[in-house]
mmCIF file of C-alpha atoms (C1' of nucleotides) in Angstrom:
data_model
loop_
_atom_site.group_PDB
_atom_site.id
_atom_site.type_symbol
_atom_site.label_atom_id
_atom_site.label_comp_id
_atom_site.label_asym_id
_atom_site.label_seq_id
_atom_site.Cartn_x
_atom_site.Cartn_y
_atom_site.Cartn_z
ATOM 1 C CA MET A 1 5.612 72.922 -37.357
ATOM 2 C CA ARG A 2 3.623 70.304 -35.477
ATOM 3 C CA ILE A 3 2.278 67.309 -37.409
ATOM 4 C CA ALA A 4 0.354 64.409 -35.935
ATOM 5 C CA THR A 5 -1.564 61.263 -36.773
ATOM 6 C CA TRP A 6 -4.619 59.944 -34.953
ATOM 7 C CA ASN A 7 -7.046 57.114 -35.596
ATOM 8 C CA VAL A 8 -10.115 58.744 -34.060
ATOM 9 C CA ASN A 9 -12.528 55.778 -34.437
ATOM 10 C CA SER A 10 -15.375 57.985 -35.758
ATOM 11 C CA ILE A 11 -14.802 61.684 -36.206
ATOM 12 C CA THR A 12 -18.455 62.261 -35.273
ATOM 13 C CA ALA A 13 -18.160 60.490 -31.937
ATOM 14 C CA ARG A 14 -14.769 62.090 -31.307
ATOM 15 C CA LEU A 15 -15.530 65.634 -32.429
ATOM 16 C CA PRO A 16 -15.588 67.374 -29.010
ATOM 17 C CA ARG A 17 -12.321 65.730 -28.031
ATOM 18 C CA LEU A 18 -10.791 66.331 -31.446
ATOM 19 C CA LEU A 19 -11.558 70.054 -31.430
ATOM 20 C CA ALA A 20 -10.280 70.484 -27.879
ATOM 21 C CA TRP A 21 -7.150 68.498 -28.665
ATOM 22 C CA LEU A 22 -6.347 70.549 -31.767
ATOM 23 C CA GLU A 23 -6.679 73.767 -29.781
ATOM 24 C CA ASN A 24 -4.665 72.507 -26.827
ATOM 25 C CA THR A 25 -1.786 71.109 -28.863
ATOM 26 C CA GLY A 26 -1.654 73.743 -31.591
ATOM 27 C CA THR A 27 -1.216 71.005 -34.180
ATOM 28 C CA ASP A 28 -0.646 72.390 -37.685
ATOM 29 C CA VAL A 29 -1.339 69.238 -39.671
ATOM 30 C CA LEU A 30 -3.336 66.228 -38.478
ATOM 31 C CA CYS A 31 -3.651 62.954 -40.363
ATOM 32 C CA VAL A 32 -6.967 61.364 -39.365
ATOM 33 C CA GLN A 33 -8.048 57.751 -39.807
ATOM 34 C CA GLU A 34 -11.347 55.946 -39.338
ATOM 35 C CA THR A 35 -13.530 58.975 -39.832
ATOM 36 C CA LYS A 36 -16.460 56.538 -40.257
ATOM 37 C CA CYS A 37 -18.570 59.143 -41.991
ATOM 38 C CA SER A 38 -19.555 60.256 -45.456
ATOM 39 C CA ASP A 39 -18.215 63.434 -47.004
ATOM 40 C CA GLU A 40 -21.585 65.094 -46.315
ATOM 41 C CA GLN A 41 -21.310 64.251 -42.604
ATOM 42 C CA PHE A 42 -17.740 65.519 -42.281
ATOM 43 C CA PRO A 43 -17.450 68.409 -39.757
ATOM 44 C CA TYR A 44 -15.881 70.886 -42.184
ATOM 45 C CA ASP A 45 -17.496 73.932 -40.533
ATOM 46 C CA GLN A 46 -16.354 73.252 -36.968
ATOM 47 C CA LEU A 47 -12.823 72.604 -38.196
ATOM 48 C CA ARG A 48 -12.789 75.732 -40.349
ATOM 49 C CA GLU A 49 -13.737 77.768 -37.283
ATOM 50 C CA LEU A 50 -10.479 76.561 -35.712
ATOM 51 C CA GLY A 51 -8.575 77.517 -38.833
ATOM 52 C CA TYR A 52 -8.260 74.101 -40.491
ATOM 53 C CA GLU A 53 -8.780 73.209 -44.108
ATOM 54 C CA ALA A 54 -9.688 69.572 -44.679
ATOM 55 C CA ALA A 55 -8.984 67.043 -47.430
ATOM 56 C CA VAL A 56 -11.302 64.084 -47.009
ATOM 57 C CA ASN A 57 -11.566 60.615 -48.528
ATOM 58 C CA ALA A 58 -14.544 59.018 -46.805
ATOM 59 C CA THR A 59 -17.654 57.182 -47.932
ATOM 60 C CA GLY A 60 -19.638 56.264 -44.831
ATOM 61 C CA ARG A 61 -19.764 53.596 -42.191
ATOM 62 C CA TRP A 62 -16.279 52.125 -42.575
ATOM 63 C CA ASN A 63 -12.729 53.426 -42.925
ATOM 64 C CA GLY A 64 -12.328 57.017 -44.112
ATOM 65 C CA VAL A 65 -9.267 59.276 -43.865
ATOM 66 C CA ALA A 66 -8.611 62.994 -43.786
ATOM 67 C CA LEU A 67 -5.894 65.624 -43.650
ATOM 68 C CA LEU A 68 -6.476 68.724 -41.553
ATOM 69 C CA SER A 69 -4.139 71.657 -42.064
ATOM 70 C CA LYS A 70 -3.790 75.247 -41.024
ATOM 71 C CA VAL A 71 -0.573 75.748 -43.005
ATOM 72 C CA GLY A 72 -2.017 75.201 -46.468
ATOM 73 C CA LEU A 73 -3.533 72.266 -48.329
ATOM 74 C CA GLU A 74 -2.549 71.942 -51.977
ATOM 75 C CA ASP A 75 -2.415 69.261 -54.638
ATOM 76 C CA VAL A 76 -4.864 66.998 -52.818
ATOM 77 C CA THR A 77 -4.905 63.417 -54.083
ATOM 78 C CA PRO A 78 -7.600 61.153 -52.634
ATOM 79 C CA GLY A 79 -7.007 57.398 -52.681
ATOM 80 C CA LEU A 80 -4.136 55.073 -53.497
ATOM 81 C CA ALA A 81 -3.389 54.934 -57.216
ATOM 82 C CA GLY A 82 -2.962 51.334 -58.330
ATOM 83 C CA GLY A 83 -4.341 50.059 -55.039
ATOM 84 C CA PRO A 84 -6.323 46.817 -54.838
ATOM 85 C CA ASP A 85 -10.098 46.510 -54.577
ATOM 86 C CA TYR A 86 -11.717 44.679 -51.706
ATOM 87 C CA GLU A 87 -14.975 42.925 -52.611
ATOM 88 C CA GLY A 88 -15.105 45.027 -55.742
ATOM 89 C CA VAL A 89 -14.605 48.457 -54.181
ATOM 90 C CA GLN A 90 -11.712 50.842 -53.667
ATOM 91 C CA GLU A 91 -12.003 51.588 -49.969
ATOM 92 C CA PRO A 92 -11.219 55.101 -48.681
ATOM 93 C CA ARG A 93 -7.896 54.474 -46.973
ATOM 94 C CA ALA A 94 -5.551 57.163 -48.247
ATOM 95 C CA VAL A 95 -5.386 60.861 -48.948
ATOM 96 C CA SER A 96 -2.329 62.960 -49.681
ATOM 97 C CA ALA A 97 -1.616 66.662 -49.962
ATOM 98 C CA THR A 98 1.054 69.309 -49.675
ATOM 99 C CA CYS A 99 0.864 71.236 -46.406
ATOM 100 C CA GLY A 100 3.282 74.129 -46.535
ATOM 101 C CA PRO A 101 6.781 72.698 -46.932
ATOM 102 C CA VAL A 102 5.771 69.067 -46.392
ATOM 103 C CA ARG A 103 4.118 66.459 -48.591
ATOM 104 C CA VAL A 104 1.948 64.234 -46.393
ATOM 105 C CA TRP A 105 -0.106 61.054 -46.680
ATOM 106 C CA SER A 106 -2.770 59.949 -44.201
ATOM 107 C CA VAL A 107 -3.235 56.181 -44.485
ATOM 108 C CA TYR A 108 -5.422 53.543 -42.907
ATOM 109 C CA VAL A 109 -3.863 50.222 -43.887
ATOM 110 C CA PRO A 110 -6.292 47.260 -44.062
ATOM 111 C CA ASN A 111 -6.450 45.284 -40.828
ATOM 112 C CA GLY A 112 -6.020 41.833 -42.382
ATOM 113 C CA ARG A 113 -8.385 40.148 -39.898
ATOM 114 C CA GLU A 114 -6.862 36.621 -39.953
ATOM 115 C CA ILE A 115 -3.750 35.302 -41.668
ATOM 116 C CA ASP A 116 -5.804 32.964 -43.905
ATOM 117 C CA HIS A 117 -8.478 35.586 -44.657
ATOM 118 C CA ALA A 118 -8.724 37.304 -48.032
ATOM 119 C CA HIS A 119 -8.353 40.581 -46.144
ATOM 120 C CA PHE A 120 -4.784 39.625 -45.246
ATOM 121 C CA ALA A 121 -3.737 39.188 -48.892
ATOM 122 C CA TYR A 122 -5.488 42.469 -49.592
ATOM 123 C CA LYS A 123 -3.427 44.118 -46.842
ATOM 124 C CA LEU A 124 -0.156 42.949 -48.394
ATOM 125 C CA GLN A 125 -1.272 44.081 -51.861
ATOM 126 C CA TRP A 126 -2.227 47.436 -50.419
ATOM 127 C CA PHE A 127 1.277 47.842 -48.992
ATOM 128 C CA GLU A 128 2.793 46.980 -52.401
ATOM 129 C CA ALA A 129 0.719 49.667 -54.068
ATOM 130 C CA LEU A 130 1.598 52.165 -51.344
ATOM 131 C CA LYS A 131 5.309 51.561 -51.848
ATOM 132 C CA ALA A 132 4.994 52.143 -55.585
ATOM 133 C CA ALA A 133 2.883 55.262 -55.087
ATOM 134 C CA VAL A 134 5.263 56.950 -52.640
ATOM 135 C CA ALA A 135 8.616 55.868 -54.094
ATOM 136 C CA GLU A 136 9.307 59.093 -55.964
ATOM 137 C CA ASP A 137 8.462 61.389 -53.041
ATOM 138 C CA ALA A 138 10.310 59.102 -50.604
ATOM 139 C CA ALA A 139 13.490 59.508 -52.639
ATOM 140 C CA GLY A 140 12.965 63.239 -53.164
ATOM 141 C CA SER A 141 14.488 66.268 -51.491
ATOM 142 C CA ARG A 142 11.204 67.723 -50.189
ATOM 143 C CA PRO A 143 10.225 66.681 -46.632
ATOM 144 C CA PHE A 144 7.781 63.829 -47.086
ATOM 145 C CA ALA A 145 6.028 61.445 -44.721
ATOM 146 C CA VAL A 146 3.390 58.748 -44.637
ATOM 147 C CA LEU A 147 1.506 58.842 -41.345
ATOM 148 C CA GLY A 148 -1.333 56.704 -40.139
ATOM 149 C CA ASP A 149 -2.631 53.459 -38.759
ATOM 150 C CA PHE A 150 -0.399 50.872 -40.443
ATOM 151 C CA ASN A 151 -1.968 47.947 -38.565
ATOM 152 C CA VAL A 152 1.509 46.402 -38.171
ATOM 153 C CA ALA A 153 3.720 46.339 -35.089
ATOM 154 C CA PRO A 154 7.211 46.833 -36.582
ATOM 155 C CA THR A 155 9.103 44.781 -33.966
ATOM 156 C CA ASP A 156 8.407 42.431 -31.071
ATOM 157 C CA ASP A 157 9.005 45.368 -28.723
ATOM 158 C CA ASP A 158 5.951 47.015 -30.230
ATOM 159 C CA VAL A 159 3.469 44.609 -28.644
ATOM 160 C CA TRP A 160 2.829 44.117 -24.963
ATOM 161 C CA ASP A 161 3.222 40.310 -25.064
ATOM 162 C CA THR A 162 4.559 38.497 -28.122
ATOM 163 C CA SER A 163 3.118 35.160 -27.007
ATOM 164 C CA VAL A 164 -0.403 36.553 -27.304
ATOM 165 C CA PHE A 165 0.186 37.403 -30.976
ATOM 166 C CA GLU A 166 1.457 34.035 -32.190
ATOM 167 C CA GLY A 167 -0.374 33.138 -35.361
ATOM 168 C CA MET A 168 -2.055 36.527 -35.501
ATOM 169 C CA THR A 169 -1.964 39.422 -37.906
ATOM 170 C CA HIS A 170 0.011 42.630 -37.177
ATOM 171 C CA VAL A 171 3.252 40.814 -36.281
ATOM 172 C CA THR A 172 3.918 38.394 -39.160
ATOM 173 C CA PRO A 173 7.148 38.374 -41.173
ATOM 174 C CA ALA A 174 5.152 39.215 -44.318
ATOM 175 C CA GLU A 175 3.685 42.359 -42.774
ATOM 176 C CA ARG A 176 7.026 43.407 -41.332
ATOM 177 C CA ALA A 177 8.634 42.813 -44.722
ATOM 178 C CA ALA A 178 6.113 45.238 -46.205
ATOM 179 C CA LEU A 179 7.318 47.885 -43.741
ATOM 180 C CA ALA A 180 10.936 47.023 -44.558
ATOM 181 C CA ALA A 181 10.172 47.586 -48.242
ATOM 182 C CA LEU A 182 8.915 51.077 -47.416
ATOM 183 C CA ARG A 183 12.138 51.754 -45.526
ATOM 184 C CA GLU A 184 14.147 50.490 -48.496
ATOM 185 C CA ALA A 185 12.275 53.015 -50.610
ATOM 186 C CA GLY A 186 13.800 55.778 -48.488
ATOM 187 C CA LEU A 187 11.472 56.155 -45.515
ATOM 188 C CA SER A 188 12.416 55.660 -41.890
ATOM 189 C CA ASP A 189 10.384 54.993 -38.780
ATOM 190 C CA VAL A 190 10.148 58.133 -36.640
ATOM 191 C CA VAL A 191 9.777 56.404 -33.272
ATOM 192 C CA PRO A 192 7.987 58.579 -30.716
ATOM 193 C CA ARG A 193 8.839 58.688 -27.036
ATOM 194 C CA PRO A 194 6.267 57.394 -24.571
ATOM 195 C CA LEU A 195 4.989 59.850 -21.963
ATOM 196 C CA LYS A 196 4.707 56.974 -19.474
ATOM 197 C CA TYR A 197 6.125 53.427 -19.205
ATOM 198 C CA ASP A 198 8.926 52.212 -21.430
ATOM 199 C CA LYS A 199 7.293 51.570 -24.799
ATOM 200 C CA PRO A 200 5.558 54.027 -27.125
ATOM 201 C CA PHE A 201 2.329 52.103 -27.655
ATOM 202 C CA THR A 202 -0.336 53.915 -29.665
ATOM 203 C CA TYR A 203 -3.287 51.506 -29.473
ATOM 204 C CA TRP A 204 -4.972 49.692 -26.616
ATOM 205 C CA ASP A 205 -8.083 47.542 -27.138
ATOM 206 C CA TYR A 206 -11.189 48.861 -25.423
ATOM 207 C CA ARG A 207 -11.796 45.446 -23.876
ATOM 208 C CA GLN A 208 -10.363 43.802 -20.777
ATOM 209 C CA LEU A 209 -8.930 46.973 -19.244
ATOM 210 C CA CYS A 210 -6.104 46.912 -21.759
ATOM 211 C CA PHE A 211 -5.284 50.594 -21.336
ATOM 212 C CA PRO A 212 -4.962 50.608 -17.518
ATOM 213 C CA LYS A 213 -2.894 47.413 -17.791
ATOM 214 C CA ASN A 214 -0.828 48.967 -20.623
ATOM 215 C CA LYS A 215 -1.534 46.015 -22.892
ATOM 216 C CA GLY A 216 -0.872 48.022 -26.022
ATOM 217 C CA MET A 217 0.680 47.978 -29.450
ATOM 218 C CA ARG A 218 2.585 50.471 -31.587
ATOM 219 C CA ILE A 219 0.774 50.368 -34.911
ATOM 220 C CA ASP A 220 0.290 54.081 -35.643
ATOM 221 C CA LEU A 221 3.475 55.059 -37.443
ATOM 222 C CA VAL A 222 5.274 57.993 -38.979
ATOM 223 C CA TYR A 223 7.400 57.007 -41.974
ATOM 224 C CA GLY A 224 9.452 59.984 -43.158
ATOM 225 C CA ASN A 225 12.037 60.466 -45.853
ATOM 226 C CA GLU A 226 15.478 61.789 -44.965
ATOM 227 C CA PRO A 227 14.682 65.513 -45.234
ATOM 228 C CA PHE A 228 11.619 64.941 -43.003
ATOM 229 C CA SER A 229 13.419 62.765 -40.444
ATOM 230 C CA LYS A 230 16.325 65.201 -40.200
ATOM 231 C CA ALA A 231 13.894 68.007 -39.353
ATOM 232 C CA VAL A 232 12.300 66.128 -36.432
ATOM 233 C CA SER A 233 12.968 67.887 -33.124
ATOM 234 C CA ASP A 234 10.602 65.793 -30.991
ATOM 235 C CA ALA A 235 8.063 62.978 -31.299
ATOM 236 C CA TYR A 236 5.775 61.546 -28.644
ATOM 237 C CA VAL A 237 2.605 59.528 -28.069
ATOM 238 C CA ASP A 238 -0.088 61.610 -26.400
ATOM 239 C CA ARG A 239 -1.414 58.826 -24.185
ATOM 240 C CA GLU A 240 -3.376 61.358 -22.134
ATOM 241 C CA GLU A 241 -5.852 61.446 -25.011
ATOM 242 C CA ARG A 242 -6.542 57.709 -24.602
ATOM 243 C CA LYS A 243 -7.832 58.313 -21.053
ATOM 244 C CA GLY A 244 -11.374 58.620 -19.799
ATOM 245 C CA LYS A 245 -14.819 58.320 -21.258
ATOM 246 C CA GLY A 246 -15.257 59.115 -24.926
ATOM 247 C CA ALA A 247 -11.676 58.256 -25.918
ATOM 248 C CA SER A 248 -10.633 56.616 -29.165
ATOM 249 C CA ASP A 249 -8.856 53.292 -28.804
ATOM 250 C CA HIS A 250 -5.797 54.961 -30.418
ATOM 251 C CA ALA A 251 -3.671 57.801 -29.050
ATOM 252 C CA PRO A 252 -2.297 60.557 -31.282
ATOM 253 C CA VAL A 253 1.355 60.468 -32.334
ATOM 254 C CA VAL A 254 2.774 64.000 -32.394
ATOM 255 C CA VAL A 255 5.881 65.092 -34.319
ATOM 256 C CA ASP A 256 7.579 68.485 -34.101
ATOM 257 C CA LEU A 257 9.559 69.590 -37.133
ATOM 258 C CA ASP A 258 12.033 72.384 -37.741
ATOM 259 C CA VAL A 259 10.895 73.364 -41.206
ATOM 260 C "C1'" DA B 1 -16.718 36.419 -20.079
ATOM 261 C "C1'" DT B 2 -16.376 37.469 -27.005
ATOM 262 C "C1'" DG B 3 -15.810 41.464 -20.569
ATOM 263 C "C1'" DT B 4 -15.858 47.689 -25.421
ATOM 264 C "C1'" DC B 5 -16.903 50.744 -28.691
ATOM 265 C "C1'" DG B 6 -18.833 52.574 -33.036
ATOM 266 C "C1'" DT B 7 -21.967 52.199 -37.010
ATOM 267 C "C1'" DT B 8 -26.207 50.559 -39.522
ATOM 268 C "C1'" DC B 9 -30.805 49.202 -39.898
ATOM 269 C "C1'" DA B 10 -34.778 50.432 -38.167
ATOM 270 C "C1'" DC B 11 -36.862 51.797 -33.981
ATOM 271 C "C1'" DG B 12 -34.721 47.294 -29.549
ATOM 272 C "C1'" DG B 13 -31.269 44.897 -30.192
ATOM 273 C "C1'" DA B 14 -28.630 42.196 -33.400
ATOM 274 C "C1'" DA B 15 -24.831 42.183 -36.892
ATOM 275 C "C1'" DC B 16 -20.472 43.622 -38.045
ATOM 276 C "C1'" DG B 17 -15.704 45.411 -37.738
ATOM 277 C "C1'" DA B 18 -11.881 46.528 -34.964
#
DNA sequence: ATGTCGTTCACGGAACGA
């Protein structure tokens, strides 16, 4: 079974590439982030033609997540129970479902913006709620994973230049402690292999030729429980998908499982 | 170069988020 996560930065803008990528890779389950569309705008029909059911939590211009599956889609739960509001609203940043033998979450963790911004406190609260919401499945015997854009680089090796990130979000001890808490709950980081260069970056800013210069970060993560992690036969970043015109600023992370 | 994208609002280009 092939499972992947991809922040597409608008599923509408990315649809031709998304459909081609799904066909070419034969992905069974895809966790999508930043759909940037409403439920009405979601391309259910085109995806169904390729054999995918979709579970969607999306409201419009910002955020939005989905799960695409051709191996079943049961017990769909949109949202993060107990999660914080931001400016009075529960943003669409999580959706979970059972896809065949695996229980899966697609998450888009808040960015945080600046360390002293209210969005940063919101990010940390969101992580707390996520840990509480997944604890039971993380400790369970069914293969379980949280996949998505975590907006945190787990270690200094996961950014292209640590000096650039001093005083910035994505690398702070508080954010890394939030990831550590998820690991303590029974999840482990399924680190993909890079297809080129030495580090498995998953995101490169559109600006300043970051991708050609490989000024990237690893912020799209796969956090699996023990039964999931044991079943992993391969994991890689599909950096080819970051190339060329019409690319997202994130590359897909692909995981192959023996389940 | 705050150098790129994507969306919205509203109908060209700014504002916003990432």
